[in-house]
Coordinates of C-alpha atoms and ligand atoms in Angstrom, one line a residue:
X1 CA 5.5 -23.5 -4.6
X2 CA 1.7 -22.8 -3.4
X3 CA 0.7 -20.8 -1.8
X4 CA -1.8 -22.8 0.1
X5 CA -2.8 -26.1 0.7
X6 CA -6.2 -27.1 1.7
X7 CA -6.4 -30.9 3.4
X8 CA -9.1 -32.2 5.0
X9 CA -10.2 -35.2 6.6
X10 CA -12.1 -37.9 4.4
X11 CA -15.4 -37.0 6.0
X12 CA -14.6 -33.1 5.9
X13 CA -14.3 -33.1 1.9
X14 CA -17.2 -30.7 1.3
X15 CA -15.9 -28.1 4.0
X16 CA -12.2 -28.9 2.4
X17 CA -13.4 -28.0 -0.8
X18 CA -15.6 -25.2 0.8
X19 CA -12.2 -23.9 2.1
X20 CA -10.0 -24.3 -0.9
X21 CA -12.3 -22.8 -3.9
X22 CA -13.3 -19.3 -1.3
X23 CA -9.0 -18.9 -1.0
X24 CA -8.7 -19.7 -4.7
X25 CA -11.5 -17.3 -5.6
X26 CA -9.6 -14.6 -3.4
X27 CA -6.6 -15.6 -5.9
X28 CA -4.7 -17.4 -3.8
X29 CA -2.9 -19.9 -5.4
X30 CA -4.4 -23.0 -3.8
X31 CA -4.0 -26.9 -3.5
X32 CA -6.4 -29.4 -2.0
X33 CA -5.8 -32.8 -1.3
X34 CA -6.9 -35.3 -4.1
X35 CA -11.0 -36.1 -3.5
X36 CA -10.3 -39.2 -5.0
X37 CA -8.5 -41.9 -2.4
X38 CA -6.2 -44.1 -4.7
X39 CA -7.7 -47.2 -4.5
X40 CA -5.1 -48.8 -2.2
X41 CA -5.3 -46.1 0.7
X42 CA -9.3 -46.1 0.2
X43 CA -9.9 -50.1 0.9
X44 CA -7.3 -49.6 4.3
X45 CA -9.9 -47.4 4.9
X46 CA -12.5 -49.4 5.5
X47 CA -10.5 -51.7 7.6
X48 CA -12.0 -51.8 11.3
X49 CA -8.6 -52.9 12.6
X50 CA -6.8 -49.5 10.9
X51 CA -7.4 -45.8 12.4
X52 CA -8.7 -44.0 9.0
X53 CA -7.4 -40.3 10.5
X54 CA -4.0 -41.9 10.8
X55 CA -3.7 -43.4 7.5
X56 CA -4.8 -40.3 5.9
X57 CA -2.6 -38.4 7.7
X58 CA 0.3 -40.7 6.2
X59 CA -1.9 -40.1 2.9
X60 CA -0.8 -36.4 3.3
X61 CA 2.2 -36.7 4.4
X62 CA 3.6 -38.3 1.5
X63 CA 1.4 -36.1 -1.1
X64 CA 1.9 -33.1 0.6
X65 CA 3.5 -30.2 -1.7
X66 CA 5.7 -27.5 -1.1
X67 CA 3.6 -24.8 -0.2
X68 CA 3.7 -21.5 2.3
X69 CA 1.0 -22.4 4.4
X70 CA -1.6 -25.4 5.2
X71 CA -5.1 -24.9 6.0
X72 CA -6.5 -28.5 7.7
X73 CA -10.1 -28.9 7.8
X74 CA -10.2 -31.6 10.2
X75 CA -13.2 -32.9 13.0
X76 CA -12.9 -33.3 16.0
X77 CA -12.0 -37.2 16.1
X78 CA -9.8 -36.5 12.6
X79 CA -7.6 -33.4 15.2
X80 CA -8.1 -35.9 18.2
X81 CA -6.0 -39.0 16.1
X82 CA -2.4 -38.7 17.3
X83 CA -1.4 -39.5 13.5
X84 CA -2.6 -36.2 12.6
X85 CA -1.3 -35.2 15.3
X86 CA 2.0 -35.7 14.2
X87 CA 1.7 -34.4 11.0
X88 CA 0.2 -31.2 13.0
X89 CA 3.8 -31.3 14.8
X90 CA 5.5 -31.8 11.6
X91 CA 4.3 -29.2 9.7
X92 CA 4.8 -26.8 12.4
X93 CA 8.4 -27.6 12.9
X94 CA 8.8 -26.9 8.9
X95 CA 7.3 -23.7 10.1
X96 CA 4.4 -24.2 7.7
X97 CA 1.7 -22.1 9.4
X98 CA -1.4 -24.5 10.0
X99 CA -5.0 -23.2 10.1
X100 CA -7.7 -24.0 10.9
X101 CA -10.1 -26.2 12.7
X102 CA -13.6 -27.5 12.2
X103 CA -15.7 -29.3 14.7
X104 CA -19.3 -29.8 14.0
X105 CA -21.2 -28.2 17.0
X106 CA -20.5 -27.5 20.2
X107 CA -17.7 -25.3 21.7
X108 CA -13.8 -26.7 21.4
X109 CA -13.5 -27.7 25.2
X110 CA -10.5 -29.5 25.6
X111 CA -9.7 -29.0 22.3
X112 CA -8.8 -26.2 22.0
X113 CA -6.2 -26.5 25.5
X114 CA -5.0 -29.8 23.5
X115 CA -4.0 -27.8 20.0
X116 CA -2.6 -24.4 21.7
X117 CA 1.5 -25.8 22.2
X118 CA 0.9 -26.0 18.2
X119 CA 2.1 -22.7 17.8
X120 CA 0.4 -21.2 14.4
X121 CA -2.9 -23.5 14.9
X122 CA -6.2 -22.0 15.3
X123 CA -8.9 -24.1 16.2
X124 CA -12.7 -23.0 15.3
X125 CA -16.0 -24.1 16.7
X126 CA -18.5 -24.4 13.8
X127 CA -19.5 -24.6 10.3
X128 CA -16.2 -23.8 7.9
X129 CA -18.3 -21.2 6.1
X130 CA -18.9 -19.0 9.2
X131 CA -15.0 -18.7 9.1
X132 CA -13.8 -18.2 5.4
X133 CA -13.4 -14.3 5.7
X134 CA -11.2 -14.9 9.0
X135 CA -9.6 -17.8 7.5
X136 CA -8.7 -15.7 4.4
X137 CA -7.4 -12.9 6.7
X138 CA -5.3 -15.0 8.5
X139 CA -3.7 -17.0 5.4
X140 CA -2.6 -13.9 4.0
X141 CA -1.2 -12.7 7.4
X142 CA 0.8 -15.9 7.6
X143 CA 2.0 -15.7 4.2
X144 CA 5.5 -14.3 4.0
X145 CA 5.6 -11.3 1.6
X146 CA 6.7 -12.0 -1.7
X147 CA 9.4 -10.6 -3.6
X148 CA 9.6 -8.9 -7.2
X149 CA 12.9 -9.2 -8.9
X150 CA 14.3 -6.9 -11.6
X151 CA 17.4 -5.7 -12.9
X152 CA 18.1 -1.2 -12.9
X153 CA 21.1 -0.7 -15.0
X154 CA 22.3 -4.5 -15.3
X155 CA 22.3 -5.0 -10.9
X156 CA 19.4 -7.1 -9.4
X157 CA 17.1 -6.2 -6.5
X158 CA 14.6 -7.9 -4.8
X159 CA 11.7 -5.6 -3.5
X160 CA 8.2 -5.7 -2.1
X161 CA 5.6 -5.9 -4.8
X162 CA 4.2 -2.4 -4.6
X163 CA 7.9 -0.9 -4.2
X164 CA 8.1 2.3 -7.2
X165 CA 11.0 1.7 -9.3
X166 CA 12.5 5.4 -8.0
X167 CA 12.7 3.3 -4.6
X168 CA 13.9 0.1 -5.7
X169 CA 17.0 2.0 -7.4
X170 CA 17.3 4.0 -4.1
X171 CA 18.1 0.5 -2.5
X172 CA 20.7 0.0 -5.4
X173 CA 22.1 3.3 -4.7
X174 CA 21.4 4.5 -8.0
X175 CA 20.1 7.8 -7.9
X176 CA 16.9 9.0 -10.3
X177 CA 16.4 12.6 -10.9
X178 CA 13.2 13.9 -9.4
X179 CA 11.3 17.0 -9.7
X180 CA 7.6 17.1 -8.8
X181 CA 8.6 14.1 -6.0
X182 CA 9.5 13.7 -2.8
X183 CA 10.3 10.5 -0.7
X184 CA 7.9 11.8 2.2
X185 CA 5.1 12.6 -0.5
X186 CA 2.6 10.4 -2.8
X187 CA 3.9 10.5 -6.1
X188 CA 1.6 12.2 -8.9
X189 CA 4.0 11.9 -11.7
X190 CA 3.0 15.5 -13.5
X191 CA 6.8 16.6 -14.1
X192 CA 8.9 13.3 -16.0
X193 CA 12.1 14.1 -15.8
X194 CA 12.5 10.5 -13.4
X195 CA 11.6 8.6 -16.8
X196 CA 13.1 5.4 -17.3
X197 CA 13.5 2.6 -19.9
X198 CA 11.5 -0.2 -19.1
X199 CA 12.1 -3.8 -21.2
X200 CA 11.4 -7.3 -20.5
X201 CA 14.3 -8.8 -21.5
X202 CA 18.2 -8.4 -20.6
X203 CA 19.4 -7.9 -24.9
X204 CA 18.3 -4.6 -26.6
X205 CA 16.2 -6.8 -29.1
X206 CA 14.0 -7.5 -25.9
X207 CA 10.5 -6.4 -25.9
X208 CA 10.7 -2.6 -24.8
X209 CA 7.7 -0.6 -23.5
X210 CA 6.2 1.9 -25.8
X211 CA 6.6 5.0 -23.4
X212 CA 9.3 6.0 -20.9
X213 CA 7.9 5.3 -17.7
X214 CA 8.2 7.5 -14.5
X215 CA 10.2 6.2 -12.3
X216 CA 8.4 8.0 -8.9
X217 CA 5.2 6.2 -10.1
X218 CA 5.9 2.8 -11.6
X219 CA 5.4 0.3 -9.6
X220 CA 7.9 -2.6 -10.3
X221 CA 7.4 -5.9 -12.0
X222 CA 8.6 -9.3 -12.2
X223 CA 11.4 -9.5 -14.5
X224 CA 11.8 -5.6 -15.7
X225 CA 15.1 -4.7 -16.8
X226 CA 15.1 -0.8 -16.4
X227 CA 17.7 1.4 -18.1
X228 CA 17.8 4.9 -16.3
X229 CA 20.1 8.2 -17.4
X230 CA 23.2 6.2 -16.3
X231 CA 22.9 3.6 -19.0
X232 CA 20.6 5.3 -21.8
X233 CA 21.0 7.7 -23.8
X234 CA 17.4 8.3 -25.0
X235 CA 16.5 9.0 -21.3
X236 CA 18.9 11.1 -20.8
X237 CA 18.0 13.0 -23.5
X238 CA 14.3 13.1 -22.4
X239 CA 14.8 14.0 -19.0
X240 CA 17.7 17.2 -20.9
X241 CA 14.4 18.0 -22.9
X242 CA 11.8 18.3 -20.3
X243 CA 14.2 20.1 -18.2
X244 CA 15.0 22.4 -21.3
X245 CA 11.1 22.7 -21.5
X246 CA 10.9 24.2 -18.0
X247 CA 13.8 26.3 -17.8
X248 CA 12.6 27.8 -21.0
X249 CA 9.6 29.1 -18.9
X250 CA 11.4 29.6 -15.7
X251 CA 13.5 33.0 -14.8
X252 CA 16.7 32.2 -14.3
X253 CA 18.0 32.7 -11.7
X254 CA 14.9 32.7 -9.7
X255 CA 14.8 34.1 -6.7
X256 CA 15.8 31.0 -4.4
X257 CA 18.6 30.0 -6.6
X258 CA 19.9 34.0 -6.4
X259 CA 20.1 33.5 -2.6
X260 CA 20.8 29.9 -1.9
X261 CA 22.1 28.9 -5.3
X262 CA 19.7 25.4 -5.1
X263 CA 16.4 25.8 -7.3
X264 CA 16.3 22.0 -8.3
X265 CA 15.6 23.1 -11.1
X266 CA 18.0 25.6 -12.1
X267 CA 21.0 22.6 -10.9
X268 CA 18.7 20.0 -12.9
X269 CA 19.9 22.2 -15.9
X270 CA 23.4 22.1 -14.8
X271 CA 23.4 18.6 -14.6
X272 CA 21.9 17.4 -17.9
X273 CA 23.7 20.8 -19.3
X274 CA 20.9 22.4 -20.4
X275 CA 22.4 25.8 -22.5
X276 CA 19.0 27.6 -22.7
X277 CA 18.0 30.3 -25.1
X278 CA 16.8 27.6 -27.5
X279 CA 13.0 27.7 -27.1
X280 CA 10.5 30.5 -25.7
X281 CA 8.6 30.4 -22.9
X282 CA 4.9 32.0 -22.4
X283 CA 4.8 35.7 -23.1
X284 CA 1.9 35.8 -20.7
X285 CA 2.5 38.0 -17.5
X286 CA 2.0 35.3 -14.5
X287 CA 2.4 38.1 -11.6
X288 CA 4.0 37.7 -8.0
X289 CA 1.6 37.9 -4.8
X290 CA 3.3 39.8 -1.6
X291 CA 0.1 40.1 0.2
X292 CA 1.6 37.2 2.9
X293 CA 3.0 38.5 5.5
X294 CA 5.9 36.1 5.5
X295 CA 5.8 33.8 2.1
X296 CA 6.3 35.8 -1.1
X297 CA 4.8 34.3 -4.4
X298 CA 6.3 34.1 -8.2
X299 CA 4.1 32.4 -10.3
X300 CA 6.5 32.7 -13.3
X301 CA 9.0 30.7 -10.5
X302 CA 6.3 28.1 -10.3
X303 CA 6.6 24.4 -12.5
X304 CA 3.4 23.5 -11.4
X305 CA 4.6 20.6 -9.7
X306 CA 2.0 20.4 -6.9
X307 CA 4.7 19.7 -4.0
X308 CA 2.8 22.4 -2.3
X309 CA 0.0 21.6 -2.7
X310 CA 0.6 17.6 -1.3
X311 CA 2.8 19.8 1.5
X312 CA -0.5 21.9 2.3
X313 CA -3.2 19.1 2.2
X314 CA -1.4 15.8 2.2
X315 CA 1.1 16.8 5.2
X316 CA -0.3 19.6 7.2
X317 CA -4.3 18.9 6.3
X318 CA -4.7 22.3 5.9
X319 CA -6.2 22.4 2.4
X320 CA -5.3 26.0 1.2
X321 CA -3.6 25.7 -1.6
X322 CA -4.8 24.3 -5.3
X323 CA -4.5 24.7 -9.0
X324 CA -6.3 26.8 -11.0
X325 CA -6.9 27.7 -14.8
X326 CA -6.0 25.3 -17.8
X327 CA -3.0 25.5 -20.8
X328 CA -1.1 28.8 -19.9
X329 CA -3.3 30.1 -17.5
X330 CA -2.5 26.9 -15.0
X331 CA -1.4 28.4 -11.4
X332 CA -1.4 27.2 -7.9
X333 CA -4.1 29.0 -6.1
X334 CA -4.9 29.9 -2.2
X335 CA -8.7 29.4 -1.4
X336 CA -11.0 30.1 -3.8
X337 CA -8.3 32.0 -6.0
X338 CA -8.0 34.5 -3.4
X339 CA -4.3 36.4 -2.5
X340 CA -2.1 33.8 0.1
X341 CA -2.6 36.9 2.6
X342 CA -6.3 36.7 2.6
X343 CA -6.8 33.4 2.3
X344 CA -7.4 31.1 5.3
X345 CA -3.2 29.9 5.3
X346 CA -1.7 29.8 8.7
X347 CA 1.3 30.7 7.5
X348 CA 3.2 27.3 8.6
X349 CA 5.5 27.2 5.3
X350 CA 5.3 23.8 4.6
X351 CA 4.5 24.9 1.0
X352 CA 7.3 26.6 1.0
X353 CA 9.8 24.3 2.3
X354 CA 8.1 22.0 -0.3
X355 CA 9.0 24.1 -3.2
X356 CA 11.4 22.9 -5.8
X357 CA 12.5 26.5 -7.4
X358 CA 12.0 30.2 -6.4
X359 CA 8.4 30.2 -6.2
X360 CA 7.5 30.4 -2.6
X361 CA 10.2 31.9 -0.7
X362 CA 10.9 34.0 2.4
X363 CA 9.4 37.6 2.6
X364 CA 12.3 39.8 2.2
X365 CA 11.3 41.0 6.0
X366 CA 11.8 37.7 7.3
X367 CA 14.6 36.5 5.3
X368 CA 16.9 34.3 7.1
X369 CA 20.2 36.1 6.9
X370 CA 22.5 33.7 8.2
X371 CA 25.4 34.8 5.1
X372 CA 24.9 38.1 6.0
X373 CA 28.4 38.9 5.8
X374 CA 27.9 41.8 8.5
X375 CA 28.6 40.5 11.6
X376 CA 31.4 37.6 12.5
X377 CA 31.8 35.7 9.6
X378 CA 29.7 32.9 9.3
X379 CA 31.1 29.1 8.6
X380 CA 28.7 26.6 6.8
X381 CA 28.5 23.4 8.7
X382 CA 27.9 20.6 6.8
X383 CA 25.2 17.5 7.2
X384 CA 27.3 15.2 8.7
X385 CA 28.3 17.7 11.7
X386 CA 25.1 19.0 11.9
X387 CA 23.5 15.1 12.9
X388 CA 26.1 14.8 15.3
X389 CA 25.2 18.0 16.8
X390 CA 23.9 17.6 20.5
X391 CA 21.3 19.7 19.1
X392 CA 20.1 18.0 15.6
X393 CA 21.7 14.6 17.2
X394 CA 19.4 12.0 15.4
X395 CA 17.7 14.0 13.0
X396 CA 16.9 12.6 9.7
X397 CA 20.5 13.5 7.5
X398 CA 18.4 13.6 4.3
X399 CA 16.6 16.5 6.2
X400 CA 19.4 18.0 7.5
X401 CA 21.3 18.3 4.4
X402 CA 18.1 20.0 2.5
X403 CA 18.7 22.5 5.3
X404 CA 22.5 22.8 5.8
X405 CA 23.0 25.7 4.0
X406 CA 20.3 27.6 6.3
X407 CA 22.3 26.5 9.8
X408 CA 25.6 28.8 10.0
X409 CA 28.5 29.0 13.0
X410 CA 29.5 32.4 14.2
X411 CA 32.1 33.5 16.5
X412 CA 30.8 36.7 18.5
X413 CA 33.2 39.0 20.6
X414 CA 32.6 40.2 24.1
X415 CA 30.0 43.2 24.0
X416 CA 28.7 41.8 20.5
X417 CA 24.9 42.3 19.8
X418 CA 23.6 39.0 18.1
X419 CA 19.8 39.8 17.9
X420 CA 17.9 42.5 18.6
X421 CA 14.0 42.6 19.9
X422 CA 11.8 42.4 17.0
X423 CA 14.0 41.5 14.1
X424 CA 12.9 39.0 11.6
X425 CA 15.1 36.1 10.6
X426 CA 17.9 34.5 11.5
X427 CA 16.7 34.8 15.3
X428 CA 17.1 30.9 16.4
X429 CA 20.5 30.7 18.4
X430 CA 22.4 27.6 20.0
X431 CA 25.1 29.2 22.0
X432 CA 28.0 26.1 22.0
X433 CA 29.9 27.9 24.1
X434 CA 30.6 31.2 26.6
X435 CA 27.4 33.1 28.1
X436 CA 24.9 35.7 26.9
X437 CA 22.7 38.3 28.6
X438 CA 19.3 38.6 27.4
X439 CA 17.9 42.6 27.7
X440 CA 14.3 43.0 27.7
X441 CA 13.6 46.7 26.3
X442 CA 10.7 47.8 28.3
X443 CA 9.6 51.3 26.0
X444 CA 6.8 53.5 27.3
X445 CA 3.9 52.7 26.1
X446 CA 1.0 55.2 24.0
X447 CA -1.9 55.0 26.4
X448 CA -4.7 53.0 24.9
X449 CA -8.3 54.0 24.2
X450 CA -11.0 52.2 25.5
X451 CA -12.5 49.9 23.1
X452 CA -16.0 51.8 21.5
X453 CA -18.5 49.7 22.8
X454 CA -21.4 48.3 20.1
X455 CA -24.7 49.7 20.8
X456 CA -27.7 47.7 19.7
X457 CA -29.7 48.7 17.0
X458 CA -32.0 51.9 18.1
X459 CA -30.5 52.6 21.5
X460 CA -28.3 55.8 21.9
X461 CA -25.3 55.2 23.3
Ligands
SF4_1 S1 1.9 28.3 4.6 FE1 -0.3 28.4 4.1 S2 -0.5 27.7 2.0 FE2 1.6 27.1 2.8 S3 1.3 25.0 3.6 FE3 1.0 26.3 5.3 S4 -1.2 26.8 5.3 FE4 -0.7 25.9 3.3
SF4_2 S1 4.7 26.8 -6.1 FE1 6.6 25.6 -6.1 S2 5.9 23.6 -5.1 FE2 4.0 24.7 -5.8 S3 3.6 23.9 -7.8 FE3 4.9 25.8 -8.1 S4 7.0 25.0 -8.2 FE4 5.7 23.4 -7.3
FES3 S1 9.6 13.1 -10.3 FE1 8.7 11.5 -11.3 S2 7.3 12.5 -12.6 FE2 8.2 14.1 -11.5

């Protein structure tokens, strides 16, 4: 299978072969008629009595090849021959996309009003070469996108070439640990515990890549048989060891997994059943930084997997937060290395809500408190109810169950207080059912001072 097949006319040959060496420099894999008439089709040629277009068109018709789309560099009394005509008509009924046209001078006229019921034919006024950047544009639009097959622990997929092998087990179901990614974010690759087995052959005696690969990152190839931590055992131990290697550096628990019990990281460990206690992290102090008035900071939380920083620059384009320092020292940064309070953030939390582990995390002061066993009791509601919620009713479920644990149900009593003026957290309400009174508290205020008023330079005030 081609995919493109230049014809041409007899008297078109050098825009033919204009046509068919530009696509096949652009590595396209390319066809072109034969320059060379057999001898038989040639000497019909040259007899008055015959219409040449039409037995070339035959010509074609029985050398054509199976290819994906067919590029006809044809006159105007070549396209005017109802033999080509028909094999215009024939190819379009195959659904072979046909393009295009060349007439020598002159605008198309009638021609163009004859060739438009073709659909898929474009017909051009004028030298081929004005048109080989267009014509390349619109081969590649017409060609239908090809497909990369490979095996993830012994099933097959078909995917788009450019698919990541993380994404192509996705579609199998087959789910790949990841750390430092996020479907929603460009991959960078910086944490490995997605690493996966990559041969090129279905027996273990099959060529096997040197390194794991990352599975985020990788884009996937024709005829890759990838082993992940389902069907390996030496991935599974390197994605234990690198999550062994972090927890060693990480304080456990940190303080998301305290509250919420989900640092990635920390359940990473108690999936590969990671003990701990076997090597040492950094003795170096890595600090904490309060000054935000809402996002508290724990650099010794932080695995330096840059999610916040894609969340801050990539997401919300507000390009606050980067890495600093090298080895030990390595940190994620606000500004130029200034504290998050004084730095130019705008407190939105996407880095926060981006964070794998304890690292960024509420300000105790704005805590959301929704298992604050004070009050009614609160009752977890789970994904599933919370996308058939009127409220969350077609939300994305991936999202949703991220957040389940932070949306609660409470049953309140008549006279109850649920929230009152100026209290942080937990303040978003959805009241399913009954009827609420909202007090506003209007306290006396201090009376104000006037504003001093700036006196220019050298005048008394
Ligand atoms: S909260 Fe601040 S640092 Fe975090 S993503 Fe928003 S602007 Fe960036
Ligand atoms: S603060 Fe969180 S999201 Fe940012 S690099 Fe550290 S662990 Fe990753
Ligand atoms: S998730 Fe793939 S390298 Fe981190």
């Amino acid at each position: 299978m081609h995919d493109v097949f230049v014809s041409y006319a007899s008297q078109d040959q050098g825009a033919g072969s204009a046509a068919y060496q530009f696509l096949k420099n652009k590595g396209l894999q390319s066809w072109m008629a034969p320059a060379d008439l057999p001898p038989a089709l040639a000497d019909a040629m040259k007899d008055p009595e015959k219409d040449p277009a039409e037995l070339y068109a035959v010509f074609l018709r029985d050398s054509f090849p199976e290819c994906r789309v067919m590029v006809c560099v044809l006159s105007r009394a070549a396209a005017q021959s109802p033999r080509v005509r028909q094999e215009i008509e024939r190819a379009t009924a195959k659904k072979v996309p046909l393009v295009p046209f060349r007439v020598e001078e002159g605008p198309l006229g009638d021609l163009e009003n004859e060739l438009r019921p073709f659909p898929g034919v474009e017909a051009w006024a004028g030298e081929v070469e004005d048109h080989l950047p267009r014509l390349e544009a619109l081969v590649r639009q017409l060609l239908p996108a090809p497909t990369i097959n490979l095996s993830i622990d012994g099933q097959s997929v078909q995917v788009p070439p450019g698919t990541t092998i993380y994404d192509a087990a996705r579609k199998l179901g087959i789910d790949i640990p990841i750390l430092c990614h996020r479907e929603h974010m460009n991959p960078v690759a910086v944490c490995r515990v997605c690493s996966v087995e990559v041969r090129w052959g279905p027996k273990p005696t099959d060529r096997r890549d040197r390194v794991l690969a990352p599975a985020c990152y990788r884009p996937v190839e024709n005829g890759m048989f990838v082993s992940t931590h389902h069907t390996s055992c030496d991935v599974r131990k390197a994605a234990a060891m690198v999550t062994e290697l972090l927890m060693s550096d990480h304080p456990t628990p940190c303080a998301r997994h305290a509250e919420h019990h989900d640092c990635e990281l920390e359940l990473m460990a108690v999936k590969f059943e990671v003990a701990g206690g076997r090597l040492h992290g950094r003795t170096l102090e890595r600090g904490r930084d309060q000054s935000s008035d809402v996002i508290a900071v724990d650099h010794a939380a932080c695995i330096l997997c840059d999610r916040c920083v894609r969340g801050c620059n990539d997401i919300r384009n507000n390009q606050v937060i980067g890495r600093m320092g090298k080895g030990y020292q390595a940190r994620i940064a606000f500004d130029l290395n200034n504290t998050m309070g004084d730095s130019s953030c705008v407190s939105c939390g996407e880095c926060m809500v981006s964070c794998p582990t304890g690292a960024l995390t509420h300000r105790e002061e704005v805590q959301s408190h929704a298992w604050d066993p004070r009050g009614p009791r609160p009752e977890p509601i789970s994904a599933d109810d919370l996308v058939n919620h009127p409220f969350f009713k077609n939300g994305s479920h991936k999202f949703l169950s991220w957040h389940a644990k932070s949306v609660v149900r409470r049953h309140y009593k008549k006279g109850d207080v649920i929230c009152h003026q100026g209290e942080f957290g937990s303040t978003a309400f959805y009241i399913e059912q009954g009827r609420v009174d909202i007090f506003l508290e209007s306290r006396p205020q201090p009376p104000r001072a006037a504003p001093a008023r700036a006196s220019p330079a050298g005048c008394a005030a």
